[in-house]
Amino acid sequence: MKTISKIRYSRRTMLKAGGAAVAASALPAPMVWGQETRDITLRQFGTGVSNLNEVAQKVREDLGFTLEMTALDSDSVTQRAATQPDSFDIADIEYWICKKIWPTGNLQAMDTSKIANYDRIVGIFRDGKLTPESVIAQGTAPHTVGFVDGPGGTSFAGEETGWMTLIPTIYNADTLGIRPDLIDRPINNWHELLNAEFRGKASILDISSIGIMDMAMVCESLGEITYGDKGNMTREEIDRTIEIFTDAKKAGQFRAFWKTFDESVNLMASGEVVIQSMWSPAITAVRARGIPCVYQPLEEGYRSWGGGIGLSASLSGMELDAAYDYINWYLSGWVGGFLMRQGYYSAVPETSKLFMSENEWGYWFEGKPATDTITSPFGDPLAEAGAVRDGGSFFDRMGAVACWNAVMDENQYMVRKWNEFIAA
């Protein structure tokens, strides 16, 4: 069994004892304080994955200022970050989106010397490797767009520079969600999404940059296409991929195409769909209703994504100091524990562990059988004693990533072909 030590933390920064007090002590003294802090409001937007009211409430309690959150779908997040720079202070975005946003100049590079837990951030976000032996997956791996040469850097750096585009916060290994009570056999491969057995009961997400990656996993599983890089397809590969899925759509394979978390939950919970693209907390939400739902490990591996916090280029002064305080607070453990109870992973797992029970940490991170009931952050039962997390441990799941969500060189062409698929 691999252990957390394989994440290659700096030994000099390892926590010596457990408990929330230890996590708090790892934070630097706040840069801002007093009544002036309480007058600060930071505007954050991002997807519903991590823009949660509970986080905003906890910020008010712990840091004293107001965090206004707006949850949008991925395409709307991209558009707002690129075209409305005065509408936000904090962009909670995915790394593939950063590839689109950074060239606009709407975000500022962040000084890693101000990040208390920088040395504890998993290697995925620093050099691309989960362990020293890891092979970096295809697509827009986070570390490839994670650094620039300096505070005014306009292009991505190939290694750690001390200046980050995003401070990583959350990530996961995504696969297909299934209803095991409505499918009476094992599902082991991505190509099952197009199996005629599920005609009219399958779904895929309608977010082109992510959906095309799910399509690629399916087409490669079918043996129809061998991609040079699923995350950077040629026009011919895009055409063939869309053709295969358009034929399936015309044959009635898909019940719906979803854009939001709630849509995916309702499709699966209702039984209208039995197999689909899905996100981990959506599986959690279905299970919380008492309905069987599995995040199915597949032989070809996972499609992965990572998100982080970006700061507006116009943020300065006390508000910028407050934003750094927020980032340091975010990585100190409470948020990580909250998100990991939904099936995500924290960029700094060891601080998140301080806010989880031994049973929760064993189940969600180590892949161990639960010793007692596993509940969501809201107290809903998700798994009984003896259950093991779908896909196993952190290293089993993140070690089986086949590709990352990506922005391709032929992105505009791909989006046009995707829209043709949705309209077909």
PDB file of C-alpha atoms in Angstrom, residues 4 24 85 108 122 239 319 330 368 388 398 409:
ATOM      1  CA  ILE A   4       0.946   9.772   1.710  1.00  0.00           C
ATOM      2  CA  ALA A  24      -4.137  27.122  11.984  1.00  0.00           C
ATOM      3  CA  PRO A  85     -12.156  41.762 -16.025  1.00  0.00           C
ATOM      4  CA  GLN A 108      -1.908  38.532 -12.245  1.00  0.00           C
ATOM      5  CA  VAL A 122       1.132  17.770  -4.619  1.00  0.00           C
ATOM      6  CA  ASP A 239     -13.846  15.156 -37.624  1.00  0.00           C
ATOM      7  CA  GLU A 319      -7.789  43.702  -1.062  1.00  0.00           C
ATOM      8  CA  TYR A 330      -8.038  27.767   1.729  1.00  0.00           C
ATOM      9  CA  LYS A 368      -9.568   1.450   2.873  1.00  0.00           C
ATOM     10  CA  VAL A 388     -14.565   0.805  -0.406  1.00  0.00           C
ATOM     11  CA  MET A 398      -4.783   9.706  -9.800  1.00  0.00           C
ATOM     12  CA  ASP A 409      -4.479  24.239 -31.001  1.00  0.00           C
TER      13      ASP A 409
END
